[in-house]
XYZ file of C-alpha atoms in Angstrom:
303
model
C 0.000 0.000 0.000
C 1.644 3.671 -1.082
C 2.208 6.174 1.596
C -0.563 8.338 0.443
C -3.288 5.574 0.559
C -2.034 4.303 4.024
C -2.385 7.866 5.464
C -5.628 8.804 3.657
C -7.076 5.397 5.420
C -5.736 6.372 8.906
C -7.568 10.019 8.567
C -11.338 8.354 8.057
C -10.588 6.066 10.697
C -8.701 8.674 13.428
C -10.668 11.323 12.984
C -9.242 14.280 14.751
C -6.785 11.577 16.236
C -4.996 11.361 12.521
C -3.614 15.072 13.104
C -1.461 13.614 15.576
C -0.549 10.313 13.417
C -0.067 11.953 10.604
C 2.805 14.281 11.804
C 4.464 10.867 13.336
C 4.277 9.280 10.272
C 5.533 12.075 7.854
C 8.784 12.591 10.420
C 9.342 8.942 10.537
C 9.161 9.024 6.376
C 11.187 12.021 6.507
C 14.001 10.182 8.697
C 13.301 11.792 11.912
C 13.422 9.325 13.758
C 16.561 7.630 13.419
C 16.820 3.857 13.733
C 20.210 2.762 15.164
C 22.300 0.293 12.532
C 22.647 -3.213 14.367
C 20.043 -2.997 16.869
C 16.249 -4.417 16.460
C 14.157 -3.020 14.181
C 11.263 -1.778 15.812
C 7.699 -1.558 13.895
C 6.875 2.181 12.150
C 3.326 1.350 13.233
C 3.683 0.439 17.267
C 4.480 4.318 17.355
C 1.025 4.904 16.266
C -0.201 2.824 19.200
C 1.915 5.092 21.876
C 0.471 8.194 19.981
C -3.423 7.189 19.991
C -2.801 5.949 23.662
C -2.662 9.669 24.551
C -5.633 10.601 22.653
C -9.463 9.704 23.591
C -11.198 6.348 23.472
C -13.079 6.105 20.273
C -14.785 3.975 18.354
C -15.676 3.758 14.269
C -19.283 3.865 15.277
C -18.879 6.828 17.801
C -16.542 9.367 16.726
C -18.081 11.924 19.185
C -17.443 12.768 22.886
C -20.337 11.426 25.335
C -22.103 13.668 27.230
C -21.604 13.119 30.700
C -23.670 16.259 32.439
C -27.507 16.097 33.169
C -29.900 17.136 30.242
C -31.016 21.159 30.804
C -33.583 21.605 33.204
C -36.071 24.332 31.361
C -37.328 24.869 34.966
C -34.907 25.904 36.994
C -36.861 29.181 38.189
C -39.389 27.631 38.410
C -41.339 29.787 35.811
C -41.630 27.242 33.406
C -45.448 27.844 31.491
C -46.165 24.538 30.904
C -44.992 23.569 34.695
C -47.252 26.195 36.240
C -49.912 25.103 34.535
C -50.329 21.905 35.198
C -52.854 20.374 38.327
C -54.356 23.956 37.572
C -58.476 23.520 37.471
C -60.218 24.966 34.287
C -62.690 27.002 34.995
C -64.886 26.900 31.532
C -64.868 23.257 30.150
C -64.588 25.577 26.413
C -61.079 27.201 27.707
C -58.639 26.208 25.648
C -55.707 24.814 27.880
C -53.053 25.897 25.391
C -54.570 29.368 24.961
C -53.933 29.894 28.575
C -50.316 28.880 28.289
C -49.985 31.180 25.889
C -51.040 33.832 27.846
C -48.759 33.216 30.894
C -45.386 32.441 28.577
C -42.518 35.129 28.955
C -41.792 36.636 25.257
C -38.950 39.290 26.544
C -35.457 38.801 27.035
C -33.409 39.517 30.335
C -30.013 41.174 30.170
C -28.218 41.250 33.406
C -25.090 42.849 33.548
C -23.090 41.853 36.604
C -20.384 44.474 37.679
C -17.730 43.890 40.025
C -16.790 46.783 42.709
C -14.304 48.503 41.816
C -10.649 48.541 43.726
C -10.794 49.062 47.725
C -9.058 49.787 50.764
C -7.905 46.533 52.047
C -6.851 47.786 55.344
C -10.255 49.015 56.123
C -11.551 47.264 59.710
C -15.012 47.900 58.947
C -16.982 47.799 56.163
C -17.632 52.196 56.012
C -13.489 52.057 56.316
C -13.555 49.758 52.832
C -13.665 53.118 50.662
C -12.753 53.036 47.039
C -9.013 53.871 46.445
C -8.275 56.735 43.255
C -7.620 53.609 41.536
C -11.155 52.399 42.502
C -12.659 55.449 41.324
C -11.360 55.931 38.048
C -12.094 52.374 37.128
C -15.824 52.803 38.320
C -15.309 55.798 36.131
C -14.438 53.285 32.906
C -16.971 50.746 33.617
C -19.472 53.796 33.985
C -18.215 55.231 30.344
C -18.214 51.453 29.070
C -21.780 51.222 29.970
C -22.867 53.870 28.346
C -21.207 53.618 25.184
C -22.901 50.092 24.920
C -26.386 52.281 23.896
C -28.266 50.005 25.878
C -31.551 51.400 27.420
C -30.827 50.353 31.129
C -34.049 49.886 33.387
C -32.700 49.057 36.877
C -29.246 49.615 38.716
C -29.266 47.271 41.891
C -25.700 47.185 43.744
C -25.244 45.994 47.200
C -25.275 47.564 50.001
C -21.325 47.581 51.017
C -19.480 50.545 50.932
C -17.207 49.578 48.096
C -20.438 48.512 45.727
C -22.639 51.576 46.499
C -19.839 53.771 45.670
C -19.037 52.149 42.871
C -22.860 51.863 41.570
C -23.332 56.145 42.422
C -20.295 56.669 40.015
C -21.379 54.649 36.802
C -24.684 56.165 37.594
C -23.258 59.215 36.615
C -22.796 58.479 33.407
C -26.283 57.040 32.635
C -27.809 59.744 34.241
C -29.648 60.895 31.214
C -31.774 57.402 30.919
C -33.236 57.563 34.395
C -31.883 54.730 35.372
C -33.431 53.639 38.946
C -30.624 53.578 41.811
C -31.627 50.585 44.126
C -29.485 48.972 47.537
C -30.224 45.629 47.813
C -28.740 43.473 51.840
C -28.501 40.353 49.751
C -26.122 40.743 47.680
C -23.670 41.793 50.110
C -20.556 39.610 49.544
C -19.982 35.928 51.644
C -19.182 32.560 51.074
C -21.990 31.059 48.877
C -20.813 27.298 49.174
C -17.803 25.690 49.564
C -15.761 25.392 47.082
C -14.085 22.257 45.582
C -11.547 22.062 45.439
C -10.391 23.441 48.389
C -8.384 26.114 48.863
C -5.604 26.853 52.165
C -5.914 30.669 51.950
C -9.720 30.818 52.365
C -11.284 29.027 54.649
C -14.449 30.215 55.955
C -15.943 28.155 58.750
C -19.330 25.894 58.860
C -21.250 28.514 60.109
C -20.439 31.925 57.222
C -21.041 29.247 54.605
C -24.603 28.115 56.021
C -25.752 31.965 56.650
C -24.215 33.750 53.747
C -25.073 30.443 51.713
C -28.334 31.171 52.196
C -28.624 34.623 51.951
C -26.777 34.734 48.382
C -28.548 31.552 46.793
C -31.837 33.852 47.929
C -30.575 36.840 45.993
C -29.689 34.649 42.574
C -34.078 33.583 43.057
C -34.925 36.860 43.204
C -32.356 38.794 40.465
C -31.796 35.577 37.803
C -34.890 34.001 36.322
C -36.984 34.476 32.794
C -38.928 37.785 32.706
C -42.015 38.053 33.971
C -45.352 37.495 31.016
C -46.322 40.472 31.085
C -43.216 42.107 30.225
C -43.334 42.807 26.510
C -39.865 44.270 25.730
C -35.943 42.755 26.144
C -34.622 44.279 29.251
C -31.506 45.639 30.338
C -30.714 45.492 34.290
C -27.255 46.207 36.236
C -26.307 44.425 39.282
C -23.485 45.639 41.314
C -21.611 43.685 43.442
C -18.869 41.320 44.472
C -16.771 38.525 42.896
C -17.844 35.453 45.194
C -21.546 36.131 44.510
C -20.927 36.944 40.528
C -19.112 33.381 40.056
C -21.929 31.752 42.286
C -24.626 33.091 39.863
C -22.927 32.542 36.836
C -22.972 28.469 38.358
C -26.123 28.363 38.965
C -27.377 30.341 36.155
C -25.667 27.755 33.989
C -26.534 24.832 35.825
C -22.710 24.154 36.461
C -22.102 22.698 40.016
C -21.830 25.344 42.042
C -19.163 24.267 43.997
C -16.840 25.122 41.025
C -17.766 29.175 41.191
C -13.644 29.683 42.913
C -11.769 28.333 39.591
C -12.752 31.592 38.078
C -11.422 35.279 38.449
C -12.858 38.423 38.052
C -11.375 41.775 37.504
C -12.519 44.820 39.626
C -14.732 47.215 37.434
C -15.035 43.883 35.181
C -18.770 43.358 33.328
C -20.442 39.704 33.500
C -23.209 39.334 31.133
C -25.860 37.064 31.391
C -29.209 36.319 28.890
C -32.139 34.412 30.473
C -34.736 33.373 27.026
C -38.128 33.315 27.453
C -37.423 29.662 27.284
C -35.382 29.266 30.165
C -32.409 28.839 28.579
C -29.188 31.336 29.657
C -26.068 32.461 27.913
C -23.450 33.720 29.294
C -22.112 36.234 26.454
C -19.279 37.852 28.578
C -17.357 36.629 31.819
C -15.123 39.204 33.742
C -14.959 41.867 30.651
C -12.168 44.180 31.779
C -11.009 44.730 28.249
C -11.842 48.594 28.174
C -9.614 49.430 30.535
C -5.684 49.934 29.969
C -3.738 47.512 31.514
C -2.010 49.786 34.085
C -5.664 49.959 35.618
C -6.389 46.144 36.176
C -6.503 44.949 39.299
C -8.056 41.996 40.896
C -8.750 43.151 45.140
């Protein structure tokens, strides 16, 4: 068999594997690797073997990774039409059950932008002595000016209630002043620890008790902010939620029906914009994570 038939019959077999054999084999053609006068020949083709021992199991009939997750659950907020719906009585034996559906399905879009505070006083004892630094300020001052030059017609700005957040919140408000954009404090989303994380980490650690209150506290705020609009909501909305890194990376977990114990293997920027679509469907995208990418380098930090 020619050299060009043998490798054209390992690519329909291998797949994405053959990449990988193919570069073997056209170095071993090409001399590469060097077989030593005297000693035993060894086979081109057990080579192969070591190579595809690296790659993933496959099989001719199943040249595609299996899923290993849990199918989407479309009712996660529990807003689900066709959920709500059902055990409810009729009360005309002529209504139409899927008129009524109809009637109670979402048709807008959510947009919630999630903003991290921006850069802090560390050295604060309490939380009034957390104050933005300059820094902090003129990255609030970005995020504000990225915000606006989005042209997105904003309806709500919700930001916790921490010093660092609420300053934060009153200076990007500055620059959507002109859309009349609601300013509202909100004791949930204060930061915490939301769950613990896995895996573990030796310079956090939280004890039983912060992770069962602030657990609780934070898993209450992701009900309330990050669910499919409401029926009777007839345009795409545009929301901003300011507030802290832990609770961000929580949401975006949940929100995505990762495992939430994961939310620590991600970072986030301060001033940085997380943006999350909830469908009428239920279904969520996550379209940006951590977007710092509007400010200049010399102004990234991550406090």
């Amino acid at each position: 068999m020619s050299y060009r038939k043998t490798i054209k019959l390992i690519c329909g077999f291998a797949g994405g594997s053959a990449v990988i054999v193919f570069a073997a084999a056209n170095t071993d053609f090409r001399g590469y690797f060097v077989e030593r006068r005297g000693e035993a020949a060894v086979s081109r083709w057990s080579r192969f073997n070591v190579l595809q021992a690296a790659q993933p199991a496959w099989t001719p009939a199943n040249h595609t990774p299996v899923p290993t997750g849990h199918a989407w659950d479309f009712n996660w907020d529990k807003r689900d039409p066709s959920a709500l719906s059902n055990g409810k009585k009729k009360e005309s034996v002529n209504e139409d059950p899927s008129s009524e559906q109809d009637n109670g399905k979402p048709k807008a879009t959510r947009n919630i932008l999630l903003i991290r505070h921006s850069q802090y006083n560390l050295s604060g004892t309490t939380d009034k002595e957390r104050i933005l630094t300059p820094l902090g300020r003129e990255q609030a001052e970005l995020t504000g000016k990225r915000l606006a030059a989005l042209g997105l017609k904003y309806d709500v700005l919700i930001h916790s209630s921490m010093t660092r957040a609420t300053e934060t919140a009153h200076i990007i408000n500055k620059h959507l002043s002109g859309l009349g954009v609601e300013l509202v404090s909100c004791d949930l989303l204060r930061e915490g620890a939301p769950i613990e994380p896995v895996p573990n980490v030796t310079h956090w650690k939280p004890d039983a008790v912060q992770y069962h209150e602030d657990g609780a506290r934070i898993e209450a705020a992701f009900r309330r902010y990050i669910h499919r609009a409401d029926p009777k909501q007839k345009e795409d909305s545009y929301e901003i939620i300011v507030c802290h890194a832990n609770v961000i990376r929580y949401f975006v977990c949940r929100a995505l029906q990762f495992p939430p114990e994961g939310w620590l293997r991600m970072g986030l920027n301060n001033g940085s914009i997380t943006w999350l679509t909830i469908r009428p469907s239920g279904r969520v995208a996550l379209r940006t994570l951590g977007d710092a990418g509007f400010m200049p380098p010399d102004k990234l930090t991550r406090t």
